[in-house]
Every structure is written in C-alpha cells, then in structure tokens.
C-alpha positions as a printed NumPy array, in Angstrom:
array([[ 20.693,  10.48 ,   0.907],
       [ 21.281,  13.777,   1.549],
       [ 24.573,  13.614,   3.492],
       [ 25.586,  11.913,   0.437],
       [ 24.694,  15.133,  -1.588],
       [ 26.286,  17.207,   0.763],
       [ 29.571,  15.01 ,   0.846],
       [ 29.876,  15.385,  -2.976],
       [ 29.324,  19.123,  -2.746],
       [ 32.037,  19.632,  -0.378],
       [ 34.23 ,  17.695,  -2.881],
       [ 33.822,  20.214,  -5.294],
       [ 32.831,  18.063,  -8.308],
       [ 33.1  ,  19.862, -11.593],
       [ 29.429,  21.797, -12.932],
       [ 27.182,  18.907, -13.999],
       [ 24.958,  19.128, -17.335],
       [ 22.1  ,  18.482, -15.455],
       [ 19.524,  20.321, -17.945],
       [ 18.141,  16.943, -19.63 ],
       [ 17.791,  15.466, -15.879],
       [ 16.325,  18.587, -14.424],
       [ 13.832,  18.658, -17.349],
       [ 12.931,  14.956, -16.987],
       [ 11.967,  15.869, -13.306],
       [  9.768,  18.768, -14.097],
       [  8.236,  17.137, -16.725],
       [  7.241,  14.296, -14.005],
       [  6.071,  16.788, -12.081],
       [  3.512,  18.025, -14.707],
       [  2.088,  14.964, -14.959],
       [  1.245,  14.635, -11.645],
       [  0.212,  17.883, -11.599],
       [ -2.649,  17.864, -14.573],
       [ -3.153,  14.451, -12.982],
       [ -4.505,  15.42 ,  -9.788],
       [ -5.039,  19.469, -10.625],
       [ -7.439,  17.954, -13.124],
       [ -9.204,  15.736, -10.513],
       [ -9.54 ,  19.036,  -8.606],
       [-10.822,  20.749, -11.884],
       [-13.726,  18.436, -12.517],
       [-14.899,  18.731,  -8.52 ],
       [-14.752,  22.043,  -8.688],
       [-16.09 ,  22.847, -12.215],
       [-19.364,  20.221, -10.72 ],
       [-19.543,  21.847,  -7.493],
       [-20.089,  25.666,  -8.96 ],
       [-22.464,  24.133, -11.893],
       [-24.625,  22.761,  -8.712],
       [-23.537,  24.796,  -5.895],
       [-26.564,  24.758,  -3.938],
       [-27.185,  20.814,  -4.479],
       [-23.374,  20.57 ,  -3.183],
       [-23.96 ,  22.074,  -0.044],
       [-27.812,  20.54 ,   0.316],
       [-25.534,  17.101,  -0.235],
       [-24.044,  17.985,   3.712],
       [-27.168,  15.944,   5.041],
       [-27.01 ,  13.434,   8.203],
       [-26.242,  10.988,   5.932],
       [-23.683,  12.411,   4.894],
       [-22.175,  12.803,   8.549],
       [-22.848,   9.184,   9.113],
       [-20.975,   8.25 ,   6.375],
       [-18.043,  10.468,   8.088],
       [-18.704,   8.81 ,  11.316],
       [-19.138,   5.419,  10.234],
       [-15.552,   5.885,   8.278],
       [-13.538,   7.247,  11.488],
       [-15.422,   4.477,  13.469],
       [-14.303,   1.376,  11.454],
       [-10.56 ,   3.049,  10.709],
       [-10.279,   3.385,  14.75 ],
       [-12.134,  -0.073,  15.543],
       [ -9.349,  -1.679,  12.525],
       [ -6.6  ,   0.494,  13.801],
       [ -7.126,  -0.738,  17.567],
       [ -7.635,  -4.645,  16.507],
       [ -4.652,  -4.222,  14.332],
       [ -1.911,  -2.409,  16.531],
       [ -3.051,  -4.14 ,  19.896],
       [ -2.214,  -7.592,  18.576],
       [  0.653,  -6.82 ,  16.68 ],
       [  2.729,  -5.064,  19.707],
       [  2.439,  -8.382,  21.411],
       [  3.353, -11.127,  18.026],
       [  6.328,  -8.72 ,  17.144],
       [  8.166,  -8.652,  20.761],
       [  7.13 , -12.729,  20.532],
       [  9.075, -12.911,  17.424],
       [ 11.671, -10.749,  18.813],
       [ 12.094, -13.002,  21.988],
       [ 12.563, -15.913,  19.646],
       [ 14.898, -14.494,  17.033],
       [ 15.84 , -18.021,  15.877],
       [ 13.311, -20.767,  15.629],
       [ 12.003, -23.552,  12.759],
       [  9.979, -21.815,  10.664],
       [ 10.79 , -18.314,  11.324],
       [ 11.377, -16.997,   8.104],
       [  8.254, -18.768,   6.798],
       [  5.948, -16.382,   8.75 ],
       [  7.664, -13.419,   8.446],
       [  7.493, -14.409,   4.598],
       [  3.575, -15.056,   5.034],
       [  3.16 , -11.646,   7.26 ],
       [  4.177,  -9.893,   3.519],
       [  1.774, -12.079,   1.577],
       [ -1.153,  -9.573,   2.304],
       [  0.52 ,  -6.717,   1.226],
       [  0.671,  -8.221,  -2.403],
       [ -2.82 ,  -9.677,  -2.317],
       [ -5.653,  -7.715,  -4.077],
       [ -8.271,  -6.686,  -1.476],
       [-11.015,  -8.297,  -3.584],
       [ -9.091, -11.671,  -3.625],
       [ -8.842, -11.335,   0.805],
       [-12.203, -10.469,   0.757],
       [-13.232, -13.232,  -0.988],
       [-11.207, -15.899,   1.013],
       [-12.806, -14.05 ,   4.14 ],
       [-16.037, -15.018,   2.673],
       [-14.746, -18.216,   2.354],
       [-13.664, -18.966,   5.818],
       [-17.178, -16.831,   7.748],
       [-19.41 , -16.268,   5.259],
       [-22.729, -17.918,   5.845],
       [-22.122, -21.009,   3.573],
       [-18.615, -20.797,   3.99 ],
       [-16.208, -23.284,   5.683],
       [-16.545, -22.163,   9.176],
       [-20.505, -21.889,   8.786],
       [-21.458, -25.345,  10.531],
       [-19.391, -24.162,  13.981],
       [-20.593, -20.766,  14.027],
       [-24.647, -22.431,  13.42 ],
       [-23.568, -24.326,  16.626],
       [-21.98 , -21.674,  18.899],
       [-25.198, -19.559,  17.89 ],
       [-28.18 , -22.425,  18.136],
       [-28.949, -20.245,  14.79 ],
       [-28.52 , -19.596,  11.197],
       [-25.556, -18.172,  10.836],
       [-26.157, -14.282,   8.87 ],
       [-22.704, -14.439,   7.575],
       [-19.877, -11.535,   8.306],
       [-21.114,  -8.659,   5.952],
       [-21.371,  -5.465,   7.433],
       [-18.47 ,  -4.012,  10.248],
       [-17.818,  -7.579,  11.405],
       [-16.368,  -8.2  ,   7.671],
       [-14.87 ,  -4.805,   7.43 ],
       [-13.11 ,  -5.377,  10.781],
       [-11.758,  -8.58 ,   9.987],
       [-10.525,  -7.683,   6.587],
       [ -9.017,  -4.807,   7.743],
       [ -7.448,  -6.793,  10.642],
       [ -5.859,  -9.585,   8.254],
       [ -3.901,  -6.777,   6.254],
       [ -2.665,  -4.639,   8.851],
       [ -1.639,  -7.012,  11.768],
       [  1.049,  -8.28 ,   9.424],
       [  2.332,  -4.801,   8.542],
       [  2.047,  -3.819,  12.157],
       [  3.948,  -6.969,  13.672],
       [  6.318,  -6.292,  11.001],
       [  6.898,  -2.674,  11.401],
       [  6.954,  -2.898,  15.069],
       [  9.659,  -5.904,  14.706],
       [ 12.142,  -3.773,  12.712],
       [ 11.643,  -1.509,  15.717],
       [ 12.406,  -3.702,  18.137],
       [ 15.832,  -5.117,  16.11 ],
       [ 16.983,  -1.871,  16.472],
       [ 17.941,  -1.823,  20.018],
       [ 21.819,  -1.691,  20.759],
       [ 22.771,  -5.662,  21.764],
       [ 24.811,  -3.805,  24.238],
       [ 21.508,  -3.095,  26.323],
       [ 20.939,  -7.363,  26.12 ],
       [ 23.859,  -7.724,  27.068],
       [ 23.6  ,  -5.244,  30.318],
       [ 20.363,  -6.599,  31.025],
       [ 21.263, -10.34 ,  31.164],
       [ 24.304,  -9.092,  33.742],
       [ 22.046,  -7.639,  35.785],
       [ 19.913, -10.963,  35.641],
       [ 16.746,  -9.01 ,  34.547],
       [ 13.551, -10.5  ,  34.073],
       [ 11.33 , -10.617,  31.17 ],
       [  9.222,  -7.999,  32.268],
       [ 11.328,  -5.437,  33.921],
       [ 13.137,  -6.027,  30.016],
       [ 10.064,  -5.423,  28.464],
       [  9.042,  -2.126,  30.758],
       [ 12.847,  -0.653,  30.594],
       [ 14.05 ,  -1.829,  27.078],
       [ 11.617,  -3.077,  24.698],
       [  8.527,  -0.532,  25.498],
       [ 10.192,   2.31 ,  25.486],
       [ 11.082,   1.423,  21.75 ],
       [  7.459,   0.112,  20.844],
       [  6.139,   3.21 ,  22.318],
       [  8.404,   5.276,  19.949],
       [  6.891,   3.711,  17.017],
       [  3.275,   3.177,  18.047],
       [  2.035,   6.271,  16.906],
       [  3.332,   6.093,  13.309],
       [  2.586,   2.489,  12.692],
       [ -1.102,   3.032,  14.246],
       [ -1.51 ,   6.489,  11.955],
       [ -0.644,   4.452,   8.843],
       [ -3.071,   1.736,   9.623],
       [ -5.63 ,   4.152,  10.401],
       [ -5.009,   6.191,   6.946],
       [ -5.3  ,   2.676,   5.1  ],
       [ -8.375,   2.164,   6.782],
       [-10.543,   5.818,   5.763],
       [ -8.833,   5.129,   1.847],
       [-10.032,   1.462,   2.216],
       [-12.484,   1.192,  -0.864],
       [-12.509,  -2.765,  -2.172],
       [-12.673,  -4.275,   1.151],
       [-15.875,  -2.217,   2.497],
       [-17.706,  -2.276,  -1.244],
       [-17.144,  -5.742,  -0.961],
       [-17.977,  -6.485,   2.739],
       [-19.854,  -3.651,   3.92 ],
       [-23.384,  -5.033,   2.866],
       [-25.387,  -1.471,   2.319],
       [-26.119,   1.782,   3.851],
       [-25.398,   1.064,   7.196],
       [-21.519,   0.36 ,   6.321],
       [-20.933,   2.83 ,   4.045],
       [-17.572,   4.944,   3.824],
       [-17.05 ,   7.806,   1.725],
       [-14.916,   6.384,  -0.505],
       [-17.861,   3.734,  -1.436],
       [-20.39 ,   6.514,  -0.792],
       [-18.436,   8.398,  -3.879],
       [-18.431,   5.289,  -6.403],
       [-22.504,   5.084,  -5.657],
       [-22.966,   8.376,  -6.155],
       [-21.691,   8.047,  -9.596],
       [-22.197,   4.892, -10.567],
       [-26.011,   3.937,  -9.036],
       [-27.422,   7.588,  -7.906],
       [-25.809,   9.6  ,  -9.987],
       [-25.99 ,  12.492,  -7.88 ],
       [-22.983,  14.727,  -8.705],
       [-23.186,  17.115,  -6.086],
       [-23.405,  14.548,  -3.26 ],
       [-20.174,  12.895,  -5.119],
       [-18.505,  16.476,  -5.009],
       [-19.238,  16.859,  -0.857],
       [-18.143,  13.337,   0.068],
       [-15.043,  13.681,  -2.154],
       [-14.316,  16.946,  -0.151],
       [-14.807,  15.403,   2.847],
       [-12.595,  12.695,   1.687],
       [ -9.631,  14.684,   0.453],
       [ -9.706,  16.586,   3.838],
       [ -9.55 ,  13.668,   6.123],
       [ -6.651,  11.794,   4.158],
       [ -4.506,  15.377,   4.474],
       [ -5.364,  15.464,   7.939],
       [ -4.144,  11.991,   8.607],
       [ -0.786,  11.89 ,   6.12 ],
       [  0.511,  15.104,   7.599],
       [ -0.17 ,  14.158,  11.011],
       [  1.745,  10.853,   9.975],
       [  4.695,  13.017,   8.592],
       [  5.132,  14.869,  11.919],
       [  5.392,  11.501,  13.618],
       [  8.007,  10.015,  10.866],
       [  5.569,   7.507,  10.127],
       [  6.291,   4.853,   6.739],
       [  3.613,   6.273,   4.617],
       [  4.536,   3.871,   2.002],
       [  4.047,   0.356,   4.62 ],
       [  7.171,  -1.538,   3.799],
       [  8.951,  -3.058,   6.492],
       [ 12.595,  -4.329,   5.866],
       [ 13.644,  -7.056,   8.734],
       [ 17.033,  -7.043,   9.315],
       [ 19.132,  -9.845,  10.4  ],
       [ 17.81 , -10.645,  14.264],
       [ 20.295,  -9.764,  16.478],
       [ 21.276, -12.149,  19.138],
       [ 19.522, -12.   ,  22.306],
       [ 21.   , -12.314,  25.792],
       [ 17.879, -12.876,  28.022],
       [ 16.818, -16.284,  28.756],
       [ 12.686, -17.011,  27.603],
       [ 11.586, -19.222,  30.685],
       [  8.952, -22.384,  29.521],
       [  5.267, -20.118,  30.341],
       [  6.729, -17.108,  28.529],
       [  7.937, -19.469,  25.833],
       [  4.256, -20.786,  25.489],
       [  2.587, -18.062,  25.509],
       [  5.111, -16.882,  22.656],
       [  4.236, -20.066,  21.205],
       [  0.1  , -19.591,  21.374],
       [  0.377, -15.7  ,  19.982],
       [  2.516, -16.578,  16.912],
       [  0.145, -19.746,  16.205],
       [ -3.075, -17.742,  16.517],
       [ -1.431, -14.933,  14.423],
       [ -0.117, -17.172,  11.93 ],
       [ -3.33 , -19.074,  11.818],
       [ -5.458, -15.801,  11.477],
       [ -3.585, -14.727,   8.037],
       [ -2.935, -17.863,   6.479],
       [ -6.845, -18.783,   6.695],
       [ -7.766, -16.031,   4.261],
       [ -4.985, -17.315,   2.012],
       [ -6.195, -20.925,   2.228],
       [ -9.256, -20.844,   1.867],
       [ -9.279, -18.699,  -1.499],
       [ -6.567, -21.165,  -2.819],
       [ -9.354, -23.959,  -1.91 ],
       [-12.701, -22.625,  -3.146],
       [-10.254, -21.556,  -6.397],
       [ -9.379, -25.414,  -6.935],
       [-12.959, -25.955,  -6.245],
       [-14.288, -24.014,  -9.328],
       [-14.536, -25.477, -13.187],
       [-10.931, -23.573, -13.762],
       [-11.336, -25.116, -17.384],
       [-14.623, -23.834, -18.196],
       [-13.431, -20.669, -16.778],
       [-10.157, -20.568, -18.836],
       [-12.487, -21.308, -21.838],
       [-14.604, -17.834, -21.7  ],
       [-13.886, -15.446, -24.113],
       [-14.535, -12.714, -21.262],
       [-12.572, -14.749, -18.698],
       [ -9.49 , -14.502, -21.806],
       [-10.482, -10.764, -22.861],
       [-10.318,  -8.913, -19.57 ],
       [ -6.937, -11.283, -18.347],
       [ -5.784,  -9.474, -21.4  ],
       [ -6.956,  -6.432, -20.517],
       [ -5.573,  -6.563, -16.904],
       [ -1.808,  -7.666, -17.793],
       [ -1.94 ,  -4.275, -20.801],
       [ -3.117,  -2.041, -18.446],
       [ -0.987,  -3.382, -15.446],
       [  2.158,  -3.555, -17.742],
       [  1.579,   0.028, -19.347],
       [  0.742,   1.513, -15.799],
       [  4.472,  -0.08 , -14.258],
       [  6.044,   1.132, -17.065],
       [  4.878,   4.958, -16.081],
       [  4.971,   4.735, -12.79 ],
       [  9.189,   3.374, -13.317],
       [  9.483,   5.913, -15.811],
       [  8.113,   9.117, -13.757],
       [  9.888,   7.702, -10.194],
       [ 13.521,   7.45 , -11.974],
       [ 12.499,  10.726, -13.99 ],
       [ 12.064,  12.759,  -9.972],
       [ 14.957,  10.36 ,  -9.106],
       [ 17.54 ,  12.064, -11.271],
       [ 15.726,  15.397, -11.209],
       [ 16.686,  15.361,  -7.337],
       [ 20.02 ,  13.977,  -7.308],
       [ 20.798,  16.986, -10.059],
       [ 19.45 ,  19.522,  -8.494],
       [ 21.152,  18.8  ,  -4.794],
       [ 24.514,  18.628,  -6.872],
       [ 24.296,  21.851,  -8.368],
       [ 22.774,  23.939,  -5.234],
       [ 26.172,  22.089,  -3.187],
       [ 25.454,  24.74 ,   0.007],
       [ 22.345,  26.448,   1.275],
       [ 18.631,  25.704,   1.687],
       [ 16.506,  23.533,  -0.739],
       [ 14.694,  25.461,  -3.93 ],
       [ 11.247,  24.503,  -4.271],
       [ 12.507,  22.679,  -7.264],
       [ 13.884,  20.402,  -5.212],
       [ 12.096,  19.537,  -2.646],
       [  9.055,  18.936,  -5.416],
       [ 11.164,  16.388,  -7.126],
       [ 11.793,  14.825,  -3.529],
       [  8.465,  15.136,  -2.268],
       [  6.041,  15.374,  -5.323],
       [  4.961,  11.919,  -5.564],
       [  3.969,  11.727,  -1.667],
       [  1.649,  14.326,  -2.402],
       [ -0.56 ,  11.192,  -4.208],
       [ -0.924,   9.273,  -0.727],
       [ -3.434,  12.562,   0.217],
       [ -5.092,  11.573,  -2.622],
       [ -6.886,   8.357,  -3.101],
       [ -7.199,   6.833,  -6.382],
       [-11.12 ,   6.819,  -6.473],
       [-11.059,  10.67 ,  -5.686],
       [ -8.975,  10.934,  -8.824],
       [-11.226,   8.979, -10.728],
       [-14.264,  11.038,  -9.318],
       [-12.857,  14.184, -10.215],
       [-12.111,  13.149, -13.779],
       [-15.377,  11.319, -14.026],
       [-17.301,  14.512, -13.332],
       [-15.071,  16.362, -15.601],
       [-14.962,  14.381, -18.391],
       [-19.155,  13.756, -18.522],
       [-19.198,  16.862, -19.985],
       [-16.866,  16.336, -23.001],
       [-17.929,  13.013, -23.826],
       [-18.01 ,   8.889, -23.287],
       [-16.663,   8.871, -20.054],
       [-16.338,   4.83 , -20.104],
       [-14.087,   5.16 , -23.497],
       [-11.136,   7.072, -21.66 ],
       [-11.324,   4.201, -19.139],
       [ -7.948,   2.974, -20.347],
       [ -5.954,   5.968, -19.959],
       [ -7.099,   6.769, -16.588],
       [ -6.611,   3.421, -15.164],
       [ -3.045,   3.735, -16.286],
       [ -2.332,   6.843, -14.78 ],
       [ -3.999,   6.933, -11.744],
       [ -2.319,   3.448, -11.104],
       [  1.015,   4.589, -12.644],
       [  1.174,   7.484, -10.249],
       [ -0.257,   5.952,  -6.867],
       [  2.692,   3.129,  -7.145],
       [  5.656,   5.899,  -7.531],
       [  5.914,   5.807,  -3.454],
       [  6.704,   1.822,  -3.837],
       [  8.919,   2.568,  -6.822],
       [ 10.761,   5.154,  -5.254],
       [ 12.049,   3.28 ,  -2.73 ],
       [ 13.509,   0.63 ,  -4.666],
       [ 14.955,   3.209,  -7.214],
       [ 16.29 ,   6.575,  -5.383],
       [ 18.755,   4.162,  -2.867],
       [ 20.369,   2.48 ,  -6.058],
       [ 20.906,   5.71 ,  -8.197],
       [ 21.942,   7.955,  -5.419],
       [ 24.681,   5.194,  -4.673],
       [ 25.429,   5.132,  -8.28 ],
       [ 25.656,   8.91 ,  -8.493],
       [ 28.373,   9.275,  -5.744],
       [ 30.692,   6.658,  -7.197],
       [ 30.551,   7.902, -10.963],
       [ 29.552,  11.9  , -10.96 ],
       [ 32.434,  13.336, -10.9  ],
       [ 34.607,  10.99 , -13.759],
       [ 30.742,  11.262, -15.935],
       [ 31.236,  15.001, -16.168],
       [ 35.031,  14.941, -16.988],
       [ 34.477,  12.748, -19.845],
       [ 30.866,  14.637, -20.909],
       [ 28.965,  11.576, -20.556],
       [ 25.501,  12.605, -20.266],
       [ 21.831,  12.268, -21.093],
       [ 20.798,   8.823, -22.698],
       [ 24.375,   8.178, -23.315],
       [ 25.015,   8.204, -19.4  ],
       [ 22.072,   6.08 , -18.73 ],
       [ 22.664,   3.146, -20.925],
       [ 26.474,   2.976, -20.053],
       [ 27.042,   4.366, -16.8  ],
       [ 23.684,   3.595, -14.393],
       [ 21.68 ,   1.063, -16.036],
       [ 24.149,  -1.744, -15.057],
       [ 22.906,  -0.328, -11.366],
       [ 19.566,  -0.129, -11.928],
       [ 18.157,  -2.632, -13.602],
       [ 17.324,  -4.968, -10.392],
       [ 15.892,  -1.81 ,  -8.665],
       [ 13.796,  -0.937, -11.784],
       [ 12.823,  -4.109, -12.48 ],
       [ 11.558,  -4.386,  -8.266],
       [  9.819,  -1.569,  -9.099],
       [  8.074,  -2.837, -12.087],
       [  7.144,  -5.752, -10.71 ],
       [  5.779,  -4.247,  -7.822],
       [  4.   ,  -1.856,  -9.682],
       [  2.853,  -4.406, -11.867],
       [  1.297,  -6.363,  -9.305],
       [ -0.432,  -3.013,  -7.397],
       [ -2.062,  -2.224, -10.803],
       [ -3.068,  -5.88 , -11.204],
       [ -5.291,  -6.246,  -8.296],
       [ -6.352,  -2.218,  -8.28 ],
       [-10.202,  -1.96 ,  -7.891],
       [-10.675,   1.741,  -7.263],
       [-10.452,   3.25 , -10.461],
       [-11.847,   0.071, -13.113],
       [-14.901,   0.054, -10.711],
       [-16.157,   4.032, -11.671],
       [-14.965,   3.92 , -15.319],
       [-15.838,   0.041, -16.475],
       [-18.08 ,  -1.353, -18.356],
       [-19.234,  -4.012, -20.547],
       [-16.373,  -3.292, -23.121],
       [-13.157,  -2.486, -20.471],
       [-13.145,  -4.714, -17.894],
       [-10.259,  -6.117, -16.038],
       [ -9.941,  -9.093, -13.794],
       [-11.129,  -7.231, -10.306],
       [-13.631,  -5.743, -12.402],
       [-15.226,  -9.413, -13.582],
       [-14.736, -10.684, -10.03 ],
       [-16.207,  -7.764,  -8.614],
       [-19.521,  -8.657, -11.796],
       [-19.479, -12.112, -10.245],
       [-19.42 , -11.752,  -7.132],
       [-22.595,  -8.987,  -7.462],
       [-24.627, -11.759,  -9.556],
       [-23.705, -14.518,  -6.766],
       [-21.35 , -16.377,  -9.294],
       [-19.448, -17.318,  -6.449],
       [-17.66 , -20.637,  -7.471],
       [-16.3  , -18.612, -10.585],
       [-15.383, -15.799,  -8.499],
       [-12.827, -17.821,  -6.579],
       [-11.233, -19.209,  -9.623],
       [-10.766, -15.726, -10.883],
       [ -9.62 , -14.998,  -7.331],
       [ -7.228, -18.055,  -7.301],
       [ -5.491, -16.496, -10.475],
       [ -4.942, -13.008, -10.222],
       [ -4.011, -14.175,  -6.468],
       [ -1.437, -16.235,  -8.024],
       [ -0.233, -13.699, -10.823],
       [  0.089, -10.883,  -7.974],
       [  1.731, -12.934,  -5.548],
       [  4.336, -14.134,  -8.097],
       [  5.063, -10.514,  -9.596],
       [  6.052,  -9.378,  -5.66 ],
       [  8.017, -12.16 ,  -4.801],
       [ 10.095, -12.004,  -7.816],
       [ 10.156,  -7.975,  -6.686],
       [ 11.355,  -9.361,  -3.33 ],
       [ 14.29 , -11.93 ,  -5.366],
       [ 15.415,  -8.878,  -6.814],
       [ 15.606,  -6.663,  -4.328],
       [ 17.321,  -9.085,  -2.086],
       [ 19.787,  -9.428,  -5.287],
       [ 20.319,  -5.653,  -5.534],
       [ 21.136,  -5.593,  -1.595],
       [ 23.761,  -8.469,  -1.818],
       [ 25.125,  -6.787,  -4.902],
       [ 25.494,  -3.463,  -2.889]])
C-alpha cells in the first residue's frame, strides 16, 4: 500500500482534514495501550509486592516447563513443516484434479475450528475408548492408555498446522514464473532435477517463515495442551500460568512464567519479522497456473498416497467430533438452562468483541492512510508507523498473559470474576485486529486512491465521508472481518478459562466443565455446535471476501 501513498503524494492532492481520522487512530492506539500496559502493570505491581517469592518461583520446575514448551513447539514444528513441503509440491504437480478444491477447502477448516472442539474429536479418534481404541489394543497386545500427554499435544498440534503449512508453502510454489515450466519441459527435465532447480529453491525461500510461525503457534498453544497434556509432565507455561492462578494460586510463580512467556513469544515474532514470515497464518491460493512437466504413473501415485493420507489425517478430527456430537442427547442438551445461558453468553460476548476489534482495525486503518497522505515525502513519524504496526504488537502477547496480568491486578481492587465480561471482550477484540486488518486496510486504501482527492474538494469528511463515500467499499471487508472475528472470539478459551465461573461461562468454558467431570457424551454435543456456529461464521467470511475480490 505504500506505493499507493506515495503515488497520491506525488499527485499533489489538496491538504486533507485528516484531524477526526488521525484522532480515531490514536485513540485505537490507547486502547491497546492501557490494554496491554495494564497487563504489564498488574505483573509488575505483583512481582515488587513479592519480589523475593518471584525470583524463588525460577525453580527446576520452572525450567522444565521452559524446556518442555521449546520441546513440543520444535517436535510440532518438525511433524508439521516436514509433511507439508511434500503434500503442497503434490498439489502443485496436480494443479487440476476431481476434488481439488474440496481439500484445499478442508486444509482451512482447522483454522476456524476452536482448539477445544479438535481436541475433542482427537479424543474421539485415539483416546482410550475412542473409535480407533480396538486396533491400537491389537497392535499393542495391551490396554490401550489413550493419547494424553506429548503424543496428544503432537498430534493436535500436527492437525492444525500441516494444513496452514501445505497451504502456505502452495501459494509459494504458484508463484514461480510459468516461463521456467515452460523452459523446463523444452529441455525435457525430469521431475527431480525440476524439483532440485525450480521448485526447492522456492520452498527453501519460504521454509523458514512458515516453520517460525508454526513454532510461535506452538509456545502460545494454551487449549490444546490444557486439554491434552494430562499433568505435570506436559506442562507449558502458558498452562503453567492459568494453574498458578486458578488451582495454586501462587502469584509470584504466575509473574516468572508470564515473564518467561512474554520473552520467548518476542523472541520468536521478531525473528519471524526478519524472515517476512505471515504472522497472521492466512494463506490466499491463487488460481494454479498451468504446468508444463509431465507427472509419470509412480510419481502420480505417490502424489496420490500423500494427498490421501493428508486428507485423511485432518478430516478424521473433523469426523469424528461431528459423530460423537450426533451421538449425544442434543435435545436434552438443548433443554438445559446452562446449555441456553452460556450459548447466550458466548454469541454477546463474541458479537461485542467483533464489533471492537472492526471498530479499532478500521479506526488504525484510516489513521494510517491519513497520516501517509499528509507526510507525501520523507521518512515515517512514529505516528505512523504505530497506526501501521500497533496491532502486531498483540501477536508478542498472548491472550492468557493479558488475562494474567489483569487478573493479578485487579485481585487487589475487587471481584476479579465480575469484570470477566469486559476482559473477554477486549482481549478477544484486540487479538483478532491482525485477521481484521487484512480484510479491511486492502479495501480502504483502494477506496482512498480513487476518491481522496474529489472528497477534499467538496469537504466531505468525518462521518459524512464514511456513510457516503467508503462504506459502499467496505461493507464486505468489514463484514469478513466481523465474521471472522466473531468466530475467533467464539471458540477463544484463553481468557474465559482464568476469569470464569459459575455465573460467566461461555460455551468453551462449559465444554472445558464437562470435559473435567468426564461428561464426555455432552461434551461432544457442545463440541458439535459451537463447531458448527464457528465453521459457518468463517465460511460466510470466506463468501464475502471472495465477493469483495470479484467486486475489485
């Protein structure tokens, strides 16, 4: 966007009143700012109060914890990347085949499903009464203990990320030049000088990035290891925080693994900016290119066996929730006043916390686009590059570190579990921006260039200028971005899980309740329905931003 910027400056557009838009931005950018400053607050506030239990808190455990957390991100980053280098130049060999678009469709499933919903189909599928049970009992000669501990972490962790992988690494691959095909298939090449000359040296280019983003998803993984992990022994800091606080309620330990925390997710995000990594994990596919290389009939097979296993691996998850959901008294369930109350609860919270999160993403949007405008030549203020960069700042800080910090703040002014509410909101609002950003910045920048200049000849500005000029331009990217916001809050466990109780609970929350008191038949019929709810808000976020595209 910024040659755009740059190309209106040099047009010499007419001064902008830009004060309402500029304002809008900063006053974004205090939000965020008390959000997280306040997180920071409370841990520091707790760690002076105890400052000698805070550093007796840096204990082995403690530095298993650490290890345990770089072991399973690495262990998940390598079962995730490996496999998906390998699907994504199969899919790329075969760019058209029956049933092509189905999978890539599926391979974007996961990234809509609540972790607590996967987890539970996992369970499903290899836990030790689940469907796969009886073969496991007979490739051991024993009873089968189930997949809790790193087994389940692994295999969690591998069923969301070797989808974003394959897909990541697949819009890599569309983007070599056809003229390089075409050269190759002159020269008669062979599928695996092609792969060593062409395809690797484009794989290679993105490996880094696509395995740093998996491996930050994996130390901020919370749900799947609470839910999997099985005790002690599988313990991350992010679930070593919530049992701090919840179960031990040991402050000072919560303040050291929150540190600990805060400086291993910087580490990783700005290590993934200097590689140009997509912090945010969406993958747009182009349309596939056409390929000038023959596939020969073992390559073809092989193809063949690595898209089956992959496809087989993701969908299992997905089918086996949707049948131990069918399997559960879904009328009883319907029936309970709790089931009713905290379905309620989840669509408030998850519609309030969209509605923020659209609301402070278009508020840095126009903050931006005003500010480049009016500086026309020379560097960046700070200004700016806050309003461009401000809500990236939230991926180096997970949502259950927020929480922590305003947990441990807050227990000194009162109820902590009555401002449950607002912080779910928030912290939920403001860790969807990223995803909302992208759907909104494209659209109004676009919409900027075409009508900036005849906008501040007539003096069309403020509210006036929204509701004429760029609403009729944004309403499919700000309604992606609600829906996808939407459906992030929906499944969020992070937050709900330190601050609810018997009187906020949301639908995580109760599954989460059910789960823990081995409820597990009404577990998957809550798991079956927000499933369904979240899957339905991103594919209509997906309808729309296909929409928006064709309408560009």
């Amino acid at each position: 966007m910024a040659g755009g910027d740059e190309q209106v400056g040099k047009q010499m557009a007419p001064a902008h009143s830009t004060g309402s838009r500029v304002g809008a931005g900063i006053t974004a950018l205090a939000a965020i700012t008390l959000l997280i400053g306040g997180a920071f607050v409370g841990l520091l506030v707790e760690g002076a109060h105890d400052l000698s239990g805070a550093w007796a808190a840096f204990d082995p455990y403690l530095f298993r914890v650490v290890r345990f957390t770089l072991w399973q991100a690495a262990l998940s980053t390598l079962l995730s990347v490996g496999p998906a280098l390998f699907v994504a130049r199969a899919l790329s060999r075969h760019p058209r085949f029956p049933g092509r678009v189905f999978i890539l469709q599926l391979f974007a499933v996961p990234l809509a499903l609540p972790a607590i919903v996967a987890a539970l189909g996992i369970l499903a599928l290899y836990g030790r009464a689940g469907y796969f049970s009886g073969f496991f009992n007979w490739i051991g000669g024993q009873g089968w203990p189930g997949i809790y501990g790193l087994s389940g972490i692994l295999v969690a962790h591998v069923f969301f990320n070797l989808p974003l992988a394959t897909r990541l690494f697949l819009e890599a691959l569309q983007t070599i030049q056809t003229d390089q095909w075409r050269l190759a298939s002159q020269l008669g090449m062979g599928a695996r000088p092609a792969f060593r000359l062409i395809e690797w040296p484009t794989l290679r280019a993105a490996l880094p990035g696509v395995a740093g983003l998996v491996f930050m998803l994996c130390i901020t993984s919370f749900t799947i290891v609470l839910t999997l992990g099985g005790g002690p022994a599988a313990t991350t800091l992010e679930v070593g925080i919530y049992q701090a606080l919840r179960f031990d309620f040991d402050p000072a330990r919560a303040v050291a693994l929150t540190l600990l925390q805060i400086a291993l997710t910087f580490i990783v995000v700005l290590a993934l900016t200097r590689l140009g990594a997509n912090v945010v994990g969406d993958a747009n596919l182009p349309v596939a290119p056409r390929r000038y290389l023959s596939v020969n009939g073992t390559e073809a097979t092989l193809n063949a066996t690595l898209i089956v296993l992959a496809l087989l691996f993701v969908a299992g998850p997905m089918a086996a929730t949707v049948a131990a959901g069918l399997g559960a008294d879904l009328g009883r369930l319907a029936g309970e006043a709790i089931v009713r109350q905290a379905t309620l609860t989840s669509a408030a919270l998850a519609f309030l916390s969209a509605l923020l999160s659209v609301m402070l993403s278009l508020a840095l949007t126009v903050a931006r686009r005003a500010l480049a405008l009016n500086r026309r030549f020379g560097p960046r203020t700070l200004l700016e590059h806050a309003t461009d960069t401000g809500a990236g700042f939230v991926l180096v800080v997970p949502p259950i570190v927020v929480g922590a910090g305003w947990f441990l703040l807050l227990r000194h002014v009162g109820d902590v579990f009555a401002i449950a509410p607002v912080m779910v909101v928030t912290v939920n609002a403001v860790m969807a921006m990223p995803f909302a950003l992208r759907a909104v910045r494209p659209a109004y920048d676009a919409a900027s260039e075409r009508h900036e200049r005849l906008c501040a000849q007539l003096g069309i500005s403020g509210w006036l200028r929204l509701w004429l000029v760029d609403w009729p331009s944004l309403r499919r990217p700000l309604a992606t971005a609600f829906a996808f916001a939407m459906a992030l809050s929906l499944g969020d466990l992070g937050v709900i899980a330190l601050f609810g109780s018997d009187s906020v609970q949301t639908l995580p929350y109760l599954l989460l309740a059910r789960m823990g008191s081995y409820r597990t038949q009404d577990a998957a019929g809550l798991a079956l329905l927000l499933g369904l709810v979240c899957l339905a808000l991103v594919l209509a976020a997906d309808r729309l931003g296909k929409g928006m595209a064709r309408d560009v």
